mmCIF file of N, CA and C in Angstrom:
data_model
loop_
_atom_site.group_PDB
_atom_site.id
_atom_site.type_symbol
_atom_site.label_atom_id
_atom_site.label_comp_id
_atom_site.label_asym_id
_atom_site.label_seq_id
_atom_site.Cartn_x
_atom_site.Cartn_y
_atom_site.Cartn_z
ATOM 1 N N UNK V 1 -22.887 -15.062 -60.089
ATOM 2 C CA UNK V 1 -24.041 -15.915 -59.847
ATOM 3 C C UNK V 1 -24.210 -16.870 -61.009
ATOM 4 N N UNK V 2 -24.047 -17.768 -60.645
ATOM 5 C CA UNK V 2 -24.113 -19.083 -61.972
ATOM 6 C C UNK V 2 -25.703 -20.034 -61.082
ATOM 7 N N UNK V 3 -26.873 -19.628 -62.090
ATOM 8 C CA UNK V 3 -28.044 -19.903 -62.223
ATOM 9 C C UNK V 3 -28.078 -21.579 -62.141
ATOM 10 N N UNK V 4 -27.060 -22.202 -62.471
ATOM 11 C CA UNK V 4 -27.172 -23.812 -62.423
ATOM 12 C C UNK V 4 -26.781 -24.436 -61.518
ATOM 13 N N UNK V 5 -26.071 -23.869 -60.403
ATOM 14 C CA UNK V 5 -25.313 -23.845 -59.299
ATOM 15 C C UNK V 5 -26.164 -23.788 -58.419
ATOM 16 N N UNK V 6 -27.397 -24.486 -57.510
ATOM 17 C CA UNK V 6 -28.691 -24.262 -56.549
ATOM 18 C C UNK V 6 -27.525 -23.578 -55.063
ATOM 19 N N UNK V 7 -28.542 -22.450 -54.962
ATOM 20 C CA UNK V 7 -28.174 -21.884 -53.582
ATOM 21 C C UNK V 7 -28.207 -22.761 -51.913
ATOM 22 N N UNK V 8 -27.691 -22.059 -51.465
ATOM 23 C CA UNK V 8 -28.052 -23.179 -49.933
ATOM 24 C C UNK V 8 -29.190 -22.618 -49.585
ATOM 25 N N UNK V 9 -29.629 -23.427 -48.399
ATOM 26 C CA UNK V 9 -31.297 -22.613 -48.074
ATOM 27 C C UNK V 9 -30.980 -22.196 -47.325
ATOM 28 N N UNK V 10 -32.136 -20.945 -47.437
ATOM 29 C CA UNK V 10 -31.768 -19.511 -46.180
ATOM 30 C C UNK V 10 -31.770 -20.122 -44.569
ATOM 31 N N UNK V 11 -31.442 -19.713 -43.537
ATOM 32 C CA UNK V 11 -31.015 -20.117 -42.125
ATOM 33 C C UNK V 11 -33.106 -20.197 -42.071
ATOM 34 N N UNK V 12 -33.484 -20.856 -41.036
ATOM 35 C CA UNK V 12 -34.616 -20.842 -40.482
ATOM 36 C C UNK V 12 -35.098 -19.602 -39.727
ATOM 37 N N UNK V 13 -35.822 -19.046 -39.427
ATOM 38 C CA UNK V 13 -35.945 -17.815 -38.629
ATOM 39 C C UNK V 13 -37.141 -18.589 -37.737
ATOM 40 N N UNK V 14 -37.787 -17.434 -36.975
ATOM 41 C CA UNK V 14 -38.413 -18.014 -36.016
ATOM 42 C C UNK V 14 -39.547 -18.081 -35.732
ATOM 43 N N UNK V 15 -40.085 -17.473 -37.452
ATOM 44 C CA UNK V 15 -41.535 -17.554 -37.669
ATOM 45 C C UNK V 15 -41.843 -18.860 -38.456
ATOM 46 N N UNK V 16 -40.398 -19.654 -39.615
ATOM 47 C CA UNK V 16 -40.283 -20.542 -39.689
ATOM 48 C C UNK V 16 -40.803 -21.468 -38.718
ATOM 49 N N UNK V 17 -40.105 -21.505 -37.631
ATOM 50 C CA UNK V 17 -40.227 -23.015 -36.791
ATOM 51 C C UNK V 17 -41.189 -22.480 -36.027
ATOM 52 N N UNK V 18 -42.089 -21.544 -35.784
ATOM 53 C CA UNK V 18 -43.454 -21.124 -35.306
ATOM 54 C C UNK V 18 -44.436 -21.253 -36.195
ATOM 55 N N UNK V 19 -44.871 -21.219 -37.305
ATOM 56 C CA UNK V 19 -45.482 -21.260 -38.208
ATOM 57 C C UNK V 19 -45.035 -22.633 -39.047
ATOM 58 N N UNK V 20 -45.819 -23.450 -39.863
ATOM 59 C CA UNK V 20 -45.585 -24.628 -40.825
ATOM 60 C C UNK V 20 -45.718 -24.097 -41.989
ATOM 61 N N UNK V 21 -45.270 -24.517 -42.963
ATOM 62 C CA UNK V 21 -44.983 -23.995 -44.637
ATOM 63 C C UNK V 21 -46.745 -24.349 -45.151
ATOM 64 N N UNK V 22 -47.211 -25.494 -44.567
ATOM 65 C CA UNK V 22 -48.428 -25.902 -45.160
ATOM 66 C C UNK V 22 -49.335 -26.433 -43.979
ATOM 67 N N UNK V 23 -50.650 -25.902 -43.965
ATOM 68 C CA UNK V 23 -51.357 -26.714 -42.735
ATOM 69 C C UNK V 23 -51.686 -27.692 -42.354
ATOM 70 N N UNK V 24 -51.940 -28.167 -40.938
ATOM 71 C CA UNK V 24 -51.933 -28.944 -40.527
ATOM 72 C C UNK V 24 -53.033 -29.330 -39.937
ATOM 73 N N UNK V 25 -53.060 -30.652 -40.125
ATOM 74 C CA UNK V 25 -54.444 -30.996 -39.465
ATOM 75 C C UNK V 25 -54.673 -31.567 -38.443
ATOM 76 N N UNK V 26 -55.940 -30.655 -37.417
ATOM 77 C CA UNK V 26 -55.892 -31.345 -35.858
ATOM 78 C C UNK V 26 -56.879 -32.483 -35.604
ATOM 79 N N UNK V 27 -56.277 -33.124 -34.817
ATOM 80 C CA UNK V 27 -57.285 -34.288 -34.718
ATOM 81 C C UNK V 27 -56.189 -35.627 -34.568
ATOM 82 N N UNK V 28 -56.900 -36.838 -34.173
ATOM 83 C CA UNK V 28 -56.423 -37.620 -33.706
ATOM 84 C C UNK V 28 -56.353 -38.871 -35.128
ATOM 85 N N UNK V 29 -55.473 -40.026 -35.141
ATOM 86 C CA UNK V 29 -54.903 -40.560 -36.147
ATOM 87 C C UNK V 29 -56.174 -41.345 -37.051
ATOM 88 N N UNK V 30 -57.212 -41.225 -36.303
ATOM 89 C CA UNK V 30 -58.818 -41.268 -37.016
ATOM 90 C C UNK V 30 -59.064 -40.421 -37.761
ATOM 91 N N UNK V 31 -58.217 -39.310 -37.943
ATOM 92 C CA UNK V 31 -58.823 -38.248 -39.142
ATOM 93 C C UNK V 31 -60.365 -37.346 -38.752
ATOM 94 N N UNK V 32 -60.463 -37.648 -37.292
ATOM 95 C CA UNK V 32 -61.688 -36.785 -36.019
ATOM 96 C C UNK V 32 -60.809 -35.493 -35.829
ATOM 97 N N UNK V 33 -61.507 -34.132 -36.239
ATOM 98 C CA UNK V 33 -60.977 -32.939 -36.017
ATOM 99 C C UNK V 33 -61.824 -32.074 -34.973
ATOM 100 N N UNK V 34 -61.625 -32.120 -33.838
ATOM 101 C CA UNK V 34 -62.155 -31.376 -32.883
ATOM 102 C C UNK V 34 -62.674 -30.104 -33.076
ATOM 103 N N UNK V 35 -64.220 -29.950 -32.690
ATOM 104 C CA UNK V 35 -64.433 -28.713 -32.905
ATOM 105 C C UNK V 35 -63.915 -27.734 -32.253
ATOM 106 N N UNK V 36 -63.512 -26.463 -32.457
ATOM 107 C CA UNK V 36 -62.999 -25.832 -31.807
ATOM 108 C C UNK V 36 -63.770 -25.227 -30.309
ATOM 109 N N UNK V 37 -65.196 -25.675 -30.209
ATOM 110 C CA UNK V 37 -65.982 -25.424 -29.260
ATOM 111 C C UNK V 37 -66.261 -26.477 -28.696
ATOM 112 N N UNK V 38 -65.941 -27.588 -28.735
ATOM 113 C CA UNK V 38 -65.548 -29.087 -28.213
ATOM 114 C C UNK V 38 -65.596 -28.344 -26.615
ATOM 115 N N UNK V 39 -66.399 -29.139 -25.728
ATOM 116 C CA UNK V 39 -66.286 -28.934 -24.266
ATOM 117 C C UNK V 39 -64.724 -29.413 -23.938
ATOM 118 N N UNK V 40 -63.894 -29.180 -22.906
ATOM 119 C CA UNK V 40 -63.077 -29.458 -21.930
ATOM 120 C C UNK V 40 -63.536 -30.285 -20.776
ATOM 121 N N UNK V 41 -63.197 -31.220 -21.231
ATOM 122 C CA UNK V 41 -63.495 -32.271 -19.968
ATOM 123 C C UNK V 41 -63.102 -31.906 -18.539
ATOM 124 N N UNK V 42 -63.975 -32.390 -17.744
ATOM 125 C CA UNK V 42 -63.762 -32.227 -16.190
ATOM 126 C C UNK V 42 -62.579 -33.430 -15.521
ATOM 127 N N UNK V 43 -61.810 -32.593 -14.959
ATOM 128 C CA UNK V 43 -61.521 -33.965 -14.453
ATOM 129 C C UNK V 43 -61.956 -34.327 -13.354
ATOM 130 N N UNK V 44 -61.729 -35.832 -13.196
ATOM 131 C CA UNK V 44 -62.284 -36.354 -12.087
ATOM 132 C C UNK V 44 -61.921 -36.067 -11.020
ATOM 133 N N UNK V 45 -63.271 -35.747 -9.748
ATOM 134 C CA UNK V 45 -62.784 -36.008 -8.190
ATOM 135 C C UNK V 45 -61.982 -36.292 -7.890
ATOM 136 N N UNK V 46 -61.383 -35.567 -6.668
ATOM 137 C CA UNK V 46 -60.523 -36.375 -5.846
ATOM 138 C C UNK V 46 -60.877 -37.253 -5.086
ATOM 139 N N UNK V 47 -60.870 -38.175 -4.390
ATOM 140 C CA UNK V 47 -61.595 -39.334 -3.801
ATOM 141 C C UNK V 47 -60.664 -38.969 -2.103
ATOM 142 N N UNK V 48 -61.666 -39.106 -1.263
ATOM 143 C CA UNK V 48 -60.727 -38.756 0.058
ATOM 144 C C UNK V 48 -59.871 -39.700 0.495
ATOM 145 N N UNK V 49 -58.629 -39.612 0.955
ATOM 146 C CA UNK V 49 -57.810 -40.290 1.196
ATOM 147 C C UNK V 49 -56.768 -40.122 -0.030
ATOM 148 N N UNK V 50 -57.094 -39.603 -1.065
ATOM 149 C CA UNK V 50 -55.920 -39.845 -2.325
ATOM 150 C C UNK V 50 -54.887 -39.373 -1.828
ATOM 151 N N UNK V 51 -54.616 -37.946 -1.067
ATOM 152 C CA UNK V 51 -53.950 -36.956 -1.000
ATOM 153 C C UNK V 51 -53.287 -36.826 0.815
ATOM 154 N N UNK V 52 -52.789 -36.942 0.917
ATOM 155 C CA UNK V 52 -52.254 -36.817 2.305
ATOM 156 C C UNK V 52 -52.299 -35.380 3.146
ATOM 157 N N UNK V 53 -53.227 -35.364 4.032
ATOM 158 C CA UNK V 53 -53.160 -34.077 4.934
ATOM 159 C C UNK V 53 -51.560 -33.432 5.651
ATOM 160 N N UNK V 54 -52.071 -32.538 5.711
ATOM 161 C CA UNK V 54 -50.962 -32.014 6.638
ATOM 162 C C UNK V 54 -51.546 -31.832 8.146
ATOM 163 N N UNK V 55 -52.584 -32.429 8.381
ATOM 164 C CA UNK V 55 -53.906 -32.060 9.604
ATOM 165 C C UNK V 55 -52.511 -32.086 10.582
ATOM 166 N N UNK V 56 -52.994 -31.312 12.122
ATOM 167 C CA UNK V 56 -52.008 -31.604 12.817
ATOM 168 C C UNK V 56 -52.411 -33.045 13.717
ATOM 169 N N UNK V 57 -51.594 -33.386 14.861
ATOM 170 C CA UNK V 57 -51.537 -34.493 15.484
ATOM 171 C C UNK V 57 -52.715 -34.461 16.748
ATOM 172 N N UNK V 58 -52.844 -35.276 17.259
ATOM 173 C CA UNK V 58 -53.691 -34.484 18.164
ATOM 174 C C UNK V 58 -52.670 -33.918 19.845
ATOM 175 N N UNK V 59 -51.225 -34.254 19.361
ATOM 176 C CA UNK V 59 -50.293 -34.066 20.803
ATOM 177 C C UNK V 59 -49.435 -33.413 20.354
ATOM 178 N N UNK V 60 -49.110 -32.494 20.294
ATOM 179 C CA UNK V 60 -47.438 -31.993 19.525
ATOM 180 C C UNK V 60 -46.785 -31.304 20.348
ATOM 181 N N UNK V 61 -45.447 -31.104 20.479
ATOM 182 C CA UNK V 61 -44.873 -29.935 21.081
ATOM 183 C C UNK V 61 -44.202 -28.695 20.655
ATOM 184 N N UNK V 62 -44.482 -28.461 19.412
ATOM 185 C CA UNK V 62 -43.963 -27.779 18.863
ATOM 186 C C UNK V 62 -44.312 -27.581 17.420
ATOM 187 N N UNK V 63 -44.283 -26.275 16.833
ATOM 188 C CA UNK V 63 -44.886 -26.747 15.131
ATOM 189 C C UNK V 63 -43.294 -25.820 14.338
ATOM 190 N N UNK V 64 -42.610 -26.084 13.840
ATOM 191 C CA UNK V 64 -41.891 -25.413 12.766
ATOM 192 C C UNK V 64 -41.920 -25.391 11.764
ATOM 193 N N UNK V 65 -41.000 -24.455 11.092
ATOM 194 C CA UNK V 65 -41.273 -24.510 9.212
ATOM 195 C C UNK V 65 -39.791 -24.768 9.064
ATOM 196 N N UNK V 66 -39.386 -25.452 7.577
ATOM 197 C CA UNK V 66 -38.699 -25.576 7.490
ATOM 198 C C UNK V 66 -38.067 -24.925 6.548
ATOM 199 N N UNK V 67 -36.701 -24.641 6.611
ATOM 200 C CA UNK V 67 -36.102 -23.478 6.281
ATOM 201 C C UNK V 67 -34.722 -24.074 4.483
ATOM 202 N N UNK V 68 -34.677 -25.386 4.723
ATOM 203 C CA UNK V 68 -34.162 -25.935 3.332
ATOM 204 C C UNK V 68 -34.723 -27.122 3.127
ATOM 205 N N UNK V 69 -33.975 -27.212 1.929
ATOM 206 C CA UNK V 69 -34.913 -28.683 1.643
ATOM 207 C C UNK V 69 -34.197 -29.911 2.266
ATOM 208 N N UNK V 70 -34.774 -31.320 2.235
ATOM 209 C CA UNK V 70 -33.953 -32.747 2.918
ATOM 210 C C UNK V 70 -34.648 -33.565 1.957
ATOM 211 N N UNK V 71 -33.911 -34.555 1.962
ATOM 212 C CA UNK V 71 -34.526 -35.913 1.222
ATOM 213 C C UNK V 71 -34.038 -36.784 2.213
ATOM 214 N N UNK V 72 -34.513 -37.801 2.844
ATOM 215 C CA UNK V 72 -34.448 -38.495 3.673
ATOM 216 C C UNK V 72 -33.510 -39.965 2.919
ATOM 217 N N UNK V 73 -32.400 -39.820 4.289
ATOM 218 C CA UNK V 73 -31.433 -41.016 4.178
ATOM 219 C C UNK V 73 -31.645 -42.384 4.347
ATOM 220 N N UNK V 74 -32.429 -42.413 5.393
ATOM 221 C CA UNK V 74 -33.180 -43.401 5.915
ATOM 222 C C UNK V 74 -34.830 -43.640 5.677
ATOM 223 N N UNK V 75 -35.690 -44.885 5.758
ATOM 224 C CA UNK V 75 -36.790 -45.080 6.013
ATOM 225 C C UNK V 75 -37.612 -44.268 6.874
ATOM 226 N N UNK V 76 -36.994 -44.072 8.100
ATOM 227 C CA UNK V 76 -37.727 -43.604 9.104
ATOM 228 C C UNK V 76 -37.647 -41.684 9.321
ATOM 229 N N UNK V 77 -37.254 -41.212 8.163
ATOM 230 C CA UNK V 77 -36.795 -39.930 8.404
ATOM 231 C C UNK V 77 -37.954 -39.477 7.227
ATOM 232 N N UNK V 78 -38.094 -38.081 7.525
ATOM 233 C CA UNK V 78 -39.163 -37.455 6.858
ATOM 234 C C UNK V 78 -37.980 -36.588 5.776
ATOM 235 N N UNK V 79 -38.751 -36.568 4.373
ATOM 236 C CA UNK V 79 -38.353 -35.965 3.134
ATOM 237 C C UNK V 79 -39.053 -34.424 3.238
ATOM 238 N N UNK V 80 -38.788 -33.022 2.634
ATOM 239 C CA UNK V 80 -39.549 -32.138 2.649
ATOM 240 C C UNK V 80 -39.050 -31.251 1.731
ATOM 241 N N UNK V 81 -39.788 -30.135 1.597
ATOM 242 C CA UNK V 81 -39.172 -28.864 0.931
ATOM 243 C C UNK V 81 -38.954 -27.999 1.480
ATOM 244 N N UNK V 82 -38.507 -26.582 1.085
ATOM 245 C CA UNK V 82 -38.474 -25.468 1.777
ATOM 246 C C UNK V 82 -40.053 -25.075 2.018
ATOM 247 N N UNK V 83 -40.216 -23.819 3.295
ATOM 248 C CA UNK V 83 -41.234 -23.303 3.926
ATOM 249 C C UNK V 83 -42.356 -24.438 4.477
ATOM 250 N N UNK V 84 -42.292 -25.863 4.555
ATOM 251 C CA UNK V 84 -43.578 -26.516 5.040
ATOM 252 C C UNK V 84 -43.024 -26.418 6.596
ATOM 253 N N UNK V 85 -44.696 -26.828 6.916
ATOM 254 C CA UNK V 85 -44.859 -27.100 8.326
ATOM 255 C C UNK V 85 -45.200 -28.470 8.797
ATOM 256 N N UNK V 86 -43.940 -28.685 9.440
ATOM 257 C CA UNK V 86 -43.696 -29.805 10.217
ATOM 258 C C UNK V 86 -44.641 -30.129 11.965
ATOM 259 N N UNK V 87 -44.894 -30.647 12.239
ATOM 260 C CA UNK V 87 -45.789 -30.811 14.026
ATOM 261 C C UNK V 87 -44.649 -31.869 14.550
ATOM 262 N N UNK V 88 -43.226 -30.862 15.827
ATOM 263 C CA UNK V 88 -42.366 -31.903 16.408
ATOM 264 C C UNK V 88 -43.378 -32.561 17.544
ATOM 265 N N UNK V 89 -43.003 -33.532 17.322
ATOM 266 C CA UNK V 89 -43.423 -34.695 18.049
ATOM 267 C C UNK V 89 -42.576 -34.742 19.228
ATOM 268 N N UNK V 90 -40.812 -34.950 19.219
ATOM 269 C CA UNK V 90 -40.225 -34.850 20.567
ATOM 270 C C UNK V 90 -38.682 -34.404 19.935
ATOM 271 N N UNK V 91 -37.812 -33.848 20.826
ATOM 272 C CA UNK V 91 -36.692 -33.308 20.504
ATOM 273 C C UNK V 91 -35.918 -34.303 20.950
ATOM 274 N N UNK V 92 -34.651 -34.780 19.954
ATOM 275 C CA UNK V 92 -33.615 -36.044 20.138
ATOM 276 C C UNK V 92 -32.555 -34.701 20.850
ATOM 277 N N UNK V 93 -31.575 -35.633 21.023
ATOM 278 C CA UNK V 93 -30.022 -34.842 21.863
ATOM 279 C C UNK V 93 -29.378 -34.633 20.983
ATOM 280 N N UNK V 94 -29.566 -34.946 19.494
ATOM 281 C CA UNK V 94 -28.154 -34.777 18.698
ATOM 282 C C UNK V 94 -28.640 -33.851 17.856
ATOM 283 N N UNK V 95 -29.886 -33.309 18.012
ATOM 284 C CA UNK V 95 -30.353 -32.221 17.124
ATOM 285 C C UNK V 95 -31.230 -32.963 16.319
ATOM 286 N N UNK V 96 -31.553 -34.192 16.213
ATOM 287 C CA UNK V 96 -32.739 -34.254 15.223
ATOM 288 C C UNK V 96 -33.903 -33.908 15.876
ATOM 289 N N UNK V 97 -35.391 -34.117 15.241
ATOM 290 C CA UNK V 97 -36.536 -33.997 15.597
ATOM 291 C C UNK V 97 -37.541 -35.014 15.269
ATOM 292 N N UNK V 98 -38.053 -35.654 16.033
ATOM 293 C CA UNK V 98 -39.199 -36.691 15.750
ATOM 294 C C UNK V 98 -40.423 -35.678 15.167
ATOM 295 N N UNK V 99 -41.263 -35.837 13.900
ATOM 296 C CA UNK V 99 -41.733 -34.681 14.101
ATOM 297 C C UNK V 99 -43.298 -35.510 12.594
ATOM 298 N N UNK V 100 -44.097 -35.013 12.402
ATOM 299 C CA UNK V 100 -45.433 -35.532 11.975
ATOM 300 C C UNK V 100 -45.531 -34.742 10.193
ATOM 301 N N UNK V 101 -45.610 -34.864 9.551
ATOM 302 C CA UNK V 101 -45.632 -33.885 8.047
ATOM 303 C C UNK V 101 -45.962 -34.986 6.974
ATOM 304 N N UNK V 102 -47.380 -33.996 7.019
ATOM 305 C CA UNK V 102 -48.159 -34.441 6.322
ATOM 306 C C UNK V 102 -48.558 -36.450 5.668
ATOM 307 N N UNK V 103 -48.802 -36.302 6.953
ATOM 308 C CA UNK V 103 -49.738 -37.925 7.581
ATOM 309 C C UNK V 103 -48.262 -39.012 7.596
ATOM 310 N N UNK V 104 -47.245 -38.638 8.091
ATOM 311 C CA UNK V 104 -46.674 -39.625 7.840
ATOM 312 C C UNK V 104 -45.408 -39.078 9.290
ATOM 313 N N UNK V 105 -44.865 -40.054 10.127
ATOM 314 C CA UNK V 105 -44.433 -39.575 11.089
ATOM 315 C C UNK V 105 -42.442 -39.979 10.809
ATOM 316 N N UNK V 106 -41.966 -39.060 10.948
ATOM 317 C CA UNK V 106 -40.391 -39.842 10.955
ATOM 318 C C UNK V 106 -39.539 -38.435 11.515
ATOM 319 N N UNK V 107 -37.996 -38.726 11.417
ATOM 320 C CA UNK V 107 -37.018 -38.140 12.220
ATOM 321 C C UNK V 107 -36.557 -36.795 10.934
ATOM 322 N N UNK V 108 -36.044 -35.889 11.820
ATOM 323 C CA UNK V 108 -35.407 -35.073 10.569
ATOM 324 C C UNK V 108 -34.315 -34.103 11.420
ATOM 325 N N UNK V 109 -33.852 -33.589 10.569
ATOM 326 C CA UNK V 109 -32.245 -32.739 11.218
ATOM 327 C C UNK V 109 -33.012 -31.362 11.725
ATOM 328 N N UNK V 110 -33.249 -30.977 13.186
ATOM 329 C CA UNK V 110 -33.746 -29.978 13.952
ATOM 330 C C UNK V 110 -32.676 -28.312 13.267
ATOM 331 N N UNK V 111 -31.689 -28.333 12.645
ATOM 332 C CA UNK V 111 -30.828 -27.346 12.446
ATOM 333 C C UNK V 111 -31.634 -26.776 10.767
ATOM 334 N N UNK V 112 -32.755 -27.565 10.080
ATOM 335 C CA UNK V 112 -33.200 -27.214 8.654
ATOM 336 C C UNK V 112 -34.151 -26.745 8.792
ATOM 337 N N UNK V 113 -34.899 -26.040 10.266
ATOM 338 C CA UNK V 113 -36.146 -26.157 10.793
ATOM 339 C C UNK V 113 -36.087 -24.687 11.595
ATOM 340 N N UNK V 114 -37.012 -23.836 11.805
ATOM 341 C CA UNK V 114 -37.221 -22.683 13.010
ATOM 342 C C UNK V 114 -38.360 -23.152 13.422
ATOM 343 N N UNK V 115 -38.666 -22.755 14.690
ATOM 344 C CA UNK V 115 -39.855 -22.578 15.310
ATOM 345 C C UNK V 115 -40.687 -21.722 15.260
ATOM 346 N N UNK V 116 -42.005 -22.217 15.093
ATOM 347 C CA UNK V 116 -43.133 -21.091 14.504
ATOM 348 C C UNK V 116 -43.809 -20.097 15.715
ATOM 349 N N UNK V 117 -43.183 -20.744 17.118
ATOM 350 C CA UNK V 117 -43.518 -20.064 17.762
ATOM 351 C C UNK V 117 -42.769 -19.318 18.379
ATOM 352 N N UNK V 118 -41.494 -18.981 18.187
ATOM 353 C CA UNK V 118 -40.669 -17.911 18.053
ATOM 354 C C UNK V 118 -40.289 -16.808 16.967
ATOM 355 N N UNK V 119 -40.323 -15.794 17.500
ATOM 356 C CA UNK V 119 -39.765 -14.679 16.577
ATOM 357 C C UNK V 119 -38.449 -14.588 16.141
ATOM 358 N N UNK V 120 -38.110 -14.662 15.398
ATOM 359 C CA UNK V 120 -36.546 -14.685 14.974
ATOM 360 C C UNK V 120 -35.471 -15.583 15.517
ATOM 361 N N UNK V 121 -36.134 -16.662 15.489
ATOM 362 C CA UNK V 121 -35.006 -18.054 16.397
ATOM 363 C C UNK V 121 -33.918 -17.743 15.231
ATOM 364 N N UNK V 122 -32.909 -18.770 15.612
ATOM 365 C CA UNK V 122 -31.588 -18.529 15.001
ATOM 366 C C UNK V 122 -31.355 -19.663 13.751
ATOM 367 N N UNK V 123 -31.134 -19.604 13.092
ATOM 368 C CA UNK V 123 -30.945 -20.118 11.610
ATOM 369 C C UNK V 123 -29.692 -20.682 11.299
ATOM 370 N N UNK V 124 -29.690 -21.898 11.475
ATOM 371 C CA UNK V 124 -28.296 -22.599 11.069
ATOM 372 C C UNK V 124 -28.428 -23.505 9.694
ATOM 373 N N UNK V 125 -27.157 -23.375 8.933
ATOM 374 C CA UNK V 125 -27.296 -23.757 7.928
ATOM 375 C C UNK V 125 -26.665 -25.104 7.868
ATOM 376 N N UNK V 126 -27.368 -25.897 7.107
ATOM 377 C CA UNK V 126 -26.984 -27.550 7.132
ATOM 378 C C UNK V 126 -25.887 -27.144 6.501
ATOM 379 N N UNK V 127 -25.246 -28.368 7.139
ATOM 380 C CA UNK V 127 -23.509 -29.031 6.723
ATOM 381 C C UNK V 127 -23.270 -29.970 5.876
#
């Protein structure tokens, strides 16, 4: 050990980078330090209309959930996630579905979808 020779510094641990060597002060670049009993602001209302229903239609033929997710290729096709509920509107021939989710009406692939009013319909997995 040669005393004139400075050591490397020890590795960081993880009370290091959890903890600061010296404190810190809270508050904003005004040098204003919040009391720690400072209320929590409310946030504001929702205002009706912000948020899009899932209300159903007032005509449907059918309601399903959908079973994967889609992002829509086209304009006119509906985007979704897994488990929502879709209101079909009318069944195409090639397997899509005209169908209503949440206030907005467009086409989607009938094979990503079961019917809610069947028990154990059959489950095909997109291609």
């Amino acid at each position: 050990y040669d005393p004139n020779f400075p050591l490397p510094p020890r590795p960081l641990t993880t009370v290091d980078m959890c903890y600061p060597a010296a404190p810190v002060a809270l508050g904003d670049s005004l040098g204003d330090t919040p009391s720690p009993l400072s209320p929590v602001p409310e946030p504001p209302p929702a205002l009706l209309g912000d948020y899009p229903s899932n209300k159903p239609p007032s005509e449907y033929i059918d309601k399903v959930i959908t079973l994967y997710p889609y992002q829509a290729a086209q304009d006119d096709e509906l985007s979704f996630d897994c488990d929502q509920e879709i209101y079909v509107l009318r069944y195409d021939d090639n397997n899509w579905c005209e169908g209503q989710f949440m206030g907005r009406v467009g086409m989607f692939p009938g094979n990503y979808v079961q019917s809610m009013s069947t028990d154990g319909g059959s489950q095909t997995q997109p291609s």
